[in-house]
Each structure stands twice: as structure tokens, then as C-alpha cells.
Short mmCIF file of C-alpha atoms in Angstrom, two decimals:
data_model
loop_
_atom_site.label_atom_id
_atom_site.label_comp_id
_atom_site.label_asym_id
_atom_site.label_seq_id
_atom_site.Cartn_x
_atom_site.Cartn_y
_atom_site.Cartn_z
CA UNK A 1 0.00 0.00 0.00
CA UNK A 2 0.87 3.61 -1.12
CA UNK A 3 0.12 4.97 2.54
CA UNK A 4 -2.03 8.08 3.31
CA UNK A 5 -2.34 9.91 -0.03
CA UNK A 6 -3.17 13.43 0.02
CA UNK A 7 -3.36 16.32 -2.29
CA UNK A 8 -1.99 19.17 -3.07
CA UNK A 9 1.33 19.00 -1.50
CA UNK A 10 1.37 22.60 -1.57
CA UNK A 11 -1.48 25.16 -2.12
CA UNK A 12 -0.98 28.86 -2.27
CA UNK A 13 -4.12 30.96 -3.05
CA UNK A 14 -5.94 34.10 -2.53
CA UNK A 15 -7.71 35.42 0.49
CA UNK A 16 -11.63 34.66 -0.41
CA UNK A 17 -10.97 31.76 -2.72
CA UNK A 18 -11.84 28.37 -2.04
CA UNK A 19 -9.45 25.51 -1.06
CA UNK A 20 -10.39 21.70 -1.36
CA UNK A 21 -7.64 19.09 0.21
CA UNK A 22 -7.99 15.98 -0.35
CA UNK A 23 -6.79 12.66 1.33
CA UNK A 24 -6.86 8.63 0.11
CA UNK A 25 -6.35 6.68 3.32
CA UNK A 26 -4.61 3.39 3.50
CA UNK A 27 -7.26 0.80 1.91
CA UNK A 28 -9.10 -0.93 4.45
CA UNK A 29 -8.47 1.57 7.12
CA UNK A 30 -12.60 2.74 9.06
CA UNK A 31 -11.48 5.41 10.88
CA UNK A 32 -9.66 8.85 8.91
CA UNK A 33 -8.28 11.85 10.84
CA UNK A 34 -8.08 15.54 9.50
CA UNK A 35 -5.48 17.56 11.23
CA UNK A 36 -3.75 21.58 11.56
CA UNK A 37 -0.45 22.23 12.60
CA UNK A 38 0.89 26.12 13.29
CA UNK A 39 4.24 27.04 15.19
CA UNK A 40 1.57 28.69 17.26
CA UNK A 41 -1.01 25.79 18.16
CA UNK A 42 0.55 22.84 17.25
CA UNK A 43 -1.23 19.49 16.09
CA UNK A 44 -4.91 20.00 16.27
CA UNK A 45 -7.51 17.59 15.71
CA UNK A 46 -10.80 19.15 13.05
CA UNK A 47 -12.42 16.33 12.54
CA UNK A 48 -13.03 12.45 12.66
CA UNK A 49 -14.83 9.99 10.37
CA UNK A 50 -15.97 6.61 11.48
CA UNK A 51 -17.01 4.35 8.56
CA UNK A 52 -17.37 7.66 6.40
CA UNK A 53 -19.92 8.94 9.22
CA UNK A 54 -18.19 12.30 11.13
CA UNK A 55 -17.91 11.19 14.81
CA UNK A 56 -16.68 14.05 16.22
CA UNK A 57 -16.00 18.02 14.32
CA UNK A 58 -15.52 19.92 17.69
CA UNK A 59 -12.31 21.05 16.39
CA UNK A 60 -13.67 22.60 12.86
CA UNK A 61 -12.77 26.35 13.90
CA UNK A 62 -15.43 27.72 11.98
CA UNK A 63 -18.75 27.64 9.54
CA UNK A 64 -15.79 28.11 7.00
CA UNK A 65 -14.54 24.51 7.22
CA UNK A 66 -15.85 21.58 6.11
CA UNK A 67 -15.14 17.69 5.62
CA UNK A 68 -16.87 15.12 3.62
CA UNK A 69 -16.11 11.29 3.54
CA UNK A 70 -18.19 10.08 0.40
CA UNK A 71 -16.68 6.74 0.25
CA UNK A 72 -14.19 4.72 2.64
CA UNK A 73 -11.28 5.92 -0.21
CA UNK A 74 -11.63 9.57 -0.59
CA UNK A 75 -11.75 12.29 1.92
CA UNK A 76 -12.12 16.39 1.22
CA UNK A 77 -11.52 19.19 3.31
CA UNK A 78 -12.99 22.56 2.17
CA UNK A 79 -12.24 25.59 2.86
CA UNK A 80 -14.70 28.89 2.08
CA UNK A 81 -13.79 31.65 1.73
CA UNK A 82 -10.17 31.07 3.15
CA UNK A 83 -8.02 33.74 5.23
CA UNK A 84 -4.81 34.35 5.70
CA UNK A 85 -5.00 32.42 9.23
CA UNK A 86 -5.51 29.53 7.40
CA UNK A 87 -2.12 29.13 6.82
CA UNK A 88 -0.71 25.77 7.70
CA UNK A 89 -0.07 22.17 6.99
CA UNK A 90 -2.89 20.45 7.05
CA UNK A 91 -2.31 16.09 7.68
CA UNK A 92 -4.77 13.71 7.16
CA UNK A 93 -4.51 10.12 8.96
CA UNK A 94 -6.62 6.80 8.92
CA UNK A 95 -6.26 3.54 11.13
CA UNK A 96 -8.12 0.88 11.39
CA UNK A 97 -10.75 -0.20 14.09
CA UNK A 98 -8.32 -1.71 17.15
CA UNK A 99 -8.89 0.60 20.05
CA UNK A 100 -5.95 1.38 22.42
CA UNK A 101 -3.83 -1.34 19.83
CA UNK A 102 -3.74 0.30 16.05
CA UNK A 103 -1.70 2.75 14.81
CA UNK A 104 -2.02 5.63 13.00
CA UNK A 105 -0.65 6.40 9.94
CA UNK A 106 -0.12 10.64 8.75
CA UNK A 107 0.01 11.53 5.02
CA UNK A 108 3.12 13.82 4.08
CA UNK A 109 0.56 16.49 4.99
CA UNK A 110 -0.46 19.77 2.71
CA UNK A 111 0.96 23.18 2.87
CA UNK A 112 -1.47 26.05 2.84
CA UNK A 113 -0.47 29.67 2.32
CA UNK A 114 -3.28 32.09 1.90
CA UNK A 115 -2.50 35.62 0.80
CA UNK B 1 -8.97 14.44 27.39
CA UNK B 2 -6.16 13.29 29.22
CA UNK B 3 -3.12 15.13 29.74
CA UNK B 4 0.53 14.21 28.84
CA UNK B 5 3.59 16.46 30.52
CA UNK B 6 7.02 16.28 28.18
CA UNK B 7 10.08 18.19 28.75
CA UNK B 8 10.00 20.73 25.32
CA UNK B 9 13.36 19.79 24.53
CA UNK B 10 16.54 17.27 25.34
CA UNK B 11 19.49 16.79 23.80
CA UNK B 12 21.59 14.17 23.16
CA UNK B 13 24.89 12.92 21.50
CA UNK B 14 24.87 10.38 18.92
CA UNK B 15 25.48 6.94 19.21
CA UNK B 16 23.80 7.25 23.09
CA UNK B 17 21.23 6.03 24.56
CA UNK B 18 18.30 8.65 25.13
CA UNK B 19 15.70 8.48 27.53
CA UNK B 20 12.46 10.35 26.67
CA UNK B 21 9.77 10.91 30.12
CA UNK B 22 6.12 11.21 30.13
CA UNK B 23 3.44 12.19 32.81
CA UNK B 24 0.35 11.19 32.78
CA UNK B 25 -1.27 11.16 36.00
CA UNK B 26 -5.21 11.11 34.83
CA UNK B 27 -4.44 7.94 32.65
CA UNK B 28 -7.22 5.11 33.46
CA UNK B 29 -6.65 1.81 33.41
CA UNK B 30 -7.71 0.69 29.76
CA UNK B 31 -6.02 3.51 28.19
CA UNK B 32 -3.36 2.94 25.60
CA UNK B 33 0.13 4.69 25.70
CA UNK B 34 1.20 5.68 22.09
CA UNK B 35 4.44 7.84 20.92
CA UNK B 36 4.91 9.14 18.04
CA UNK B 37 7.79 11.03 16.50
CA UNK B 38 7.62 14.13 13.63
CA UNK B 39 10.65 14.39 11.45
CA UNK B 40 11.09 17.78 10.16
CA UNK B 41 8.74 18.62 7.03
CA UNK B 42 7.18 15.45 7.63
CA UNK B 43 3.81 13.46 9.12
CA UNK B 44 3.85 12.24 12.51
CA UNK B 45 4.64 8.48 12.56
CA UNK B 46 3.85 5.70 15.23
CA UNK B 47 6.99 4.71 17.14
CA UNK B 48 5.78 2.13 19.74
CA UNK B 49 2.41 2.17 21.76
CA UNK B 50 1.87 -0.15 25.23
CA UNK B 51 -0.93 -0.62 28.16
CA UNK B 52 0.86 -2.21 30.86
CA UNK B 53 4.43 -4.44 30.40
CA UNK B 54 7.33 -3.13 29.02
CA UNK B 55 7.43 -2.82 24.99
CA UNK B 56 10.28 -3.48 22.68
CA UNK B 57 10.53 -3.10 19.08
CA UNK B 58 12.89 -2.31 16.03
CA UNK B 59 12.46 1.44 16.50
CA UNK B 60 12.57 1.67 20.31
CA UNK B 61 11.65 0.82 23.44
CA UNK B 62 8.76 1.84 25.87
CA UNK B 63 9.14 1.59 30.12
CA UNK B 64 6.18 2.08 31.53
CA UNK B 65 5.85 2.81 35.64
CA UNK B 66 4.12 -0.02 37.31
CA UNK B 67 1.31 2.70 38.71
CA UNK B 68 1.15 3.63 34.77
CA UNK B 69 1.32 7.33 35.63
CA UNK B 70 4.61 7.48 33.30
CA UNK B 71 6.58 6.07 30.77
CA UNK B 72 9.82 6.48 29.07
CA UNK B 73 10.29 6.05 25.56
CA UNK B 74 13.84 4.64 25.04
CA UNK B 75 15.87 4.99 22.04
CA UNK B 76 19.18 2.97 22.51
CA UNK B 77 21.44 4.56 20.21
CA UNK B 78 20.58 7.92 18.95
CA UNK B 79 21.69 8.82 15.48
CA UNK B 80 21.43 12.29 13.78
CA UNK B 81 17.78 10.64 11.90
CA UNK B 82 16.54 10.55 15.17
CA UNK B 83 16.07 14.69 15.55
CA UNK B 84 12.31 15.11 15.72
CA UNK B 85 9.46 16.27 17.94
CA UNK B 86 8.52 13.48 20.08
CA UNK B 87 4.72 13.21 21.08
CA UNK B 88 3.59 11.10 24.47
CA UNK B 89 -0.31 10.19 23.75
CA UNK B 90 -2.94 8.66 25.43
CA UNK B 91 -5.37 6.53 23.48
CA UNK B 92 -8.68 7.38 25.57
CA UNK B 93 -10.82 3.84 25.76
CA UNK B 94 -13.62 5.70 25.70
CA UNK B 95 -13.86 7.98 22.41
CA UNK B 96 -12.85 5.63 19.63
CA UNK B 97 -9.53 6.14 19.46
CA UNK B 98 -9.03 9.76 18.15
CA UNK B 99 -5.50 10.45 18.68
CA UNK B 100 -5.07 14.44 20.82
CA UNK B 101 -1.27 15.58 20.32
CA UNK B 102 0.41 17.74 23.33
CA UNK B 103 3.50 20.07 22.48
CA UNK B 104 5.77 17.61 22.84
CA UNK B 105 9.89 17.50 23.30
CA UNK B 106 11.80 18.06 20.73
CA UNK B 107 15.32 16.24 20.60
CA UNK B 108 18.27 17.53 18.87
CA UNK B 109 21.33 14.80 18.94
CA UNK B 110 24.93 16.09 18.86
CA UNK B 111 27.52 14.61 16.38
#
């Protein structure tokens, strides 16, 4: 398996415009992570899907973000309209069902700069 | 969630032994203990994860304190690779397994 595959590596765009990551996680995997990380705040959790469902969003900082999970192979994260605090690298990760026992595994992540 | 304490930064020289710590004082007893480790410009990746014994594998190896409110992740010989934030994490039992990442210590090793 490839790993975690996600999309654009790198994404530089214009204050107002929207931004769509997206993220392939490792076939077979039920459970796929969407993550920020800033100098300032570190790794934060947005959002969690369970078998494509979203368990858990409490860390989506605003109406401006959102996930889908339309199949168990493809995940998006939208953003609209962006900002300039948007700026970061944004990981996705998927494991599979195993409680306290699985791993996860973190795509190479996608740099956002918003001007 | 439940809190982790790391030192935000050690040092070490290469070819050493290194000895990472970890509070966690709220930990219950069915939750997991996972590290992992963030190489610069890259995704976090899983180093070692235990519940109760001592854990050993290729990468490193985990102590964990027989009341379970610390651990020490244990890298036996440190080479210059080994320069990355490490992350102390508890797997809650209770919320499906989502995965809440602390500051954690950042090591630099010394040629």
C-alpha cells in the first residue's frame, strides 16, 4: 500500500478563494483523521470519520470549514472563503478499528499559504 | 482528554542512549500509551504504543511505571535521523480512538 495519499502537497491561493484538500487513506483503514499544525497551536484535531460517518467536528474552527467522507477511499476538506490564518499544513490520517492497539498512519501532509 | 507532561526539549549525543519521560497522571486503566515522532517537514509516525508491560521493538523501546502514571520512551542509540518532535499520547478507551497531540519534546542529537 501507497500509505495516506493526500493532495496538493502545496497550495498557495488568494484570500476569499476556495481551497479543497484531499486525502486517500490506507485501503481498508474505518477510521480517517483531518489535522492543523501552526508554530503557534501545534497538532490540532478538526475532525473524525468513522465508517465515512463524522464522529466528532468539535475542532472545525469555523462555519468556514468543512469535511466530507463520500466513500471509505476519498476524503475532502474545504475551505470557504479562506483567510490568511488559514495558513498551515494540514495532515490527514486513517487507522483501522483496534482501540488502544492500532496505529495511525499521517500523510506527508499539505501546505497552505493564503494571501 | 487526558493530559501528557514532556520536557520541550533534550538533547543528546549520537550513538547514546536517550531516555524520553512522560506524565500522565489522569491515565485510566484501559487507556493505551502511544508515541509518536515528527521528522522535520514530515507526518507524525507511530513509534511504539503499550498498556501495561514493558514494549520493545525495532524502533525503540517503551518503560512504563508499574502505577502507569509514566513512561519512558527509550531509544538505545541515537543517530542524527533521530532529531524530531517526540509526542507522548494517550489513546482514551472511551472515544474511539481519536488520537489528541500535546507540544511535545523536541530532541536535537549532537555529532
Amino acid at each position: 500500500d501507497a500509505g495516506v495519499i493526500q493532495s496538493p502537497r502545496h497550495e498557495v491561493t488568494e484570500m476569499g478563494q476556495e481551497v479543497t484538500l484531499r486525502c486517500k487513506p490506507i485501503s481498508g483503514h474505518d477510521y480517517l483523521f483531518w489535522y492543523r499544525q501552526t508554530m503557534m497551536r501545534g497538532l490540532e484535531l478538526l475532525i473524525y470519520f468513522n465508517n465515512n460517518v463524522p464522529i466528532d467536528d468539535s475542532g472545525m474552527p469555523e462555519d468556514r470549514f468543512s469535511a466530507k467522507m463520500p466513500n471509505a477511499s476519498f476524503s475532502t476538506l474545504k475551505i470557504q472563503p479562506s483567510e490568511p490564518r488559514d495558513s498551515a499544513v494540514y495532515f490527514c490520517a486513517s487507522r483501522k478499528t483496534g482501540q488502544g492497539r492500532a496505529e495511525a498512519f499521517f500523510g506527508q501532509g499539505t501546505r497552505l499559504t493564503v494571501v | 482528554d487526558a493530559k501528557t507532561t514532556q520536557p520541550n526539549s533534550m538533547e543528546s549525543n549520537e550513538e547514546e542512549p536517550v531516555h524520553l519521560p512522560c506524565n500522565h497522571s489522569t491515565i485510566s486503566g484501559t487507556d493505551y500509551i502511544h508515541w509518536y515522532r515528527q521528522l522535520p517537514s514530515q507526518g507524525p509516525e507511530y513509534v511504539i504504543h503499550g498498556l501495561t508491560s514493558n514494549v520493545n521493538n525495532r524502533m525503540a523501546s517503551l518503560a512504563i511505571a508499574e502505577d502507569r502514571k509514566s513512561s519512558t520512551l527509550i531509544l538505545h542509540r541515537a543517530t542524527l535521523r533521530d532529531a524530531a518532535v517526540y509526542y507522548c499520547i494517550l489513546l482514551i478507551s472511551s472515544n474511539t480512538g481519536k488520537l489528541i497531540f500535546g507540544q511535545g519534546t523536541t530532541l536535537q542529537v549532537k555529532p
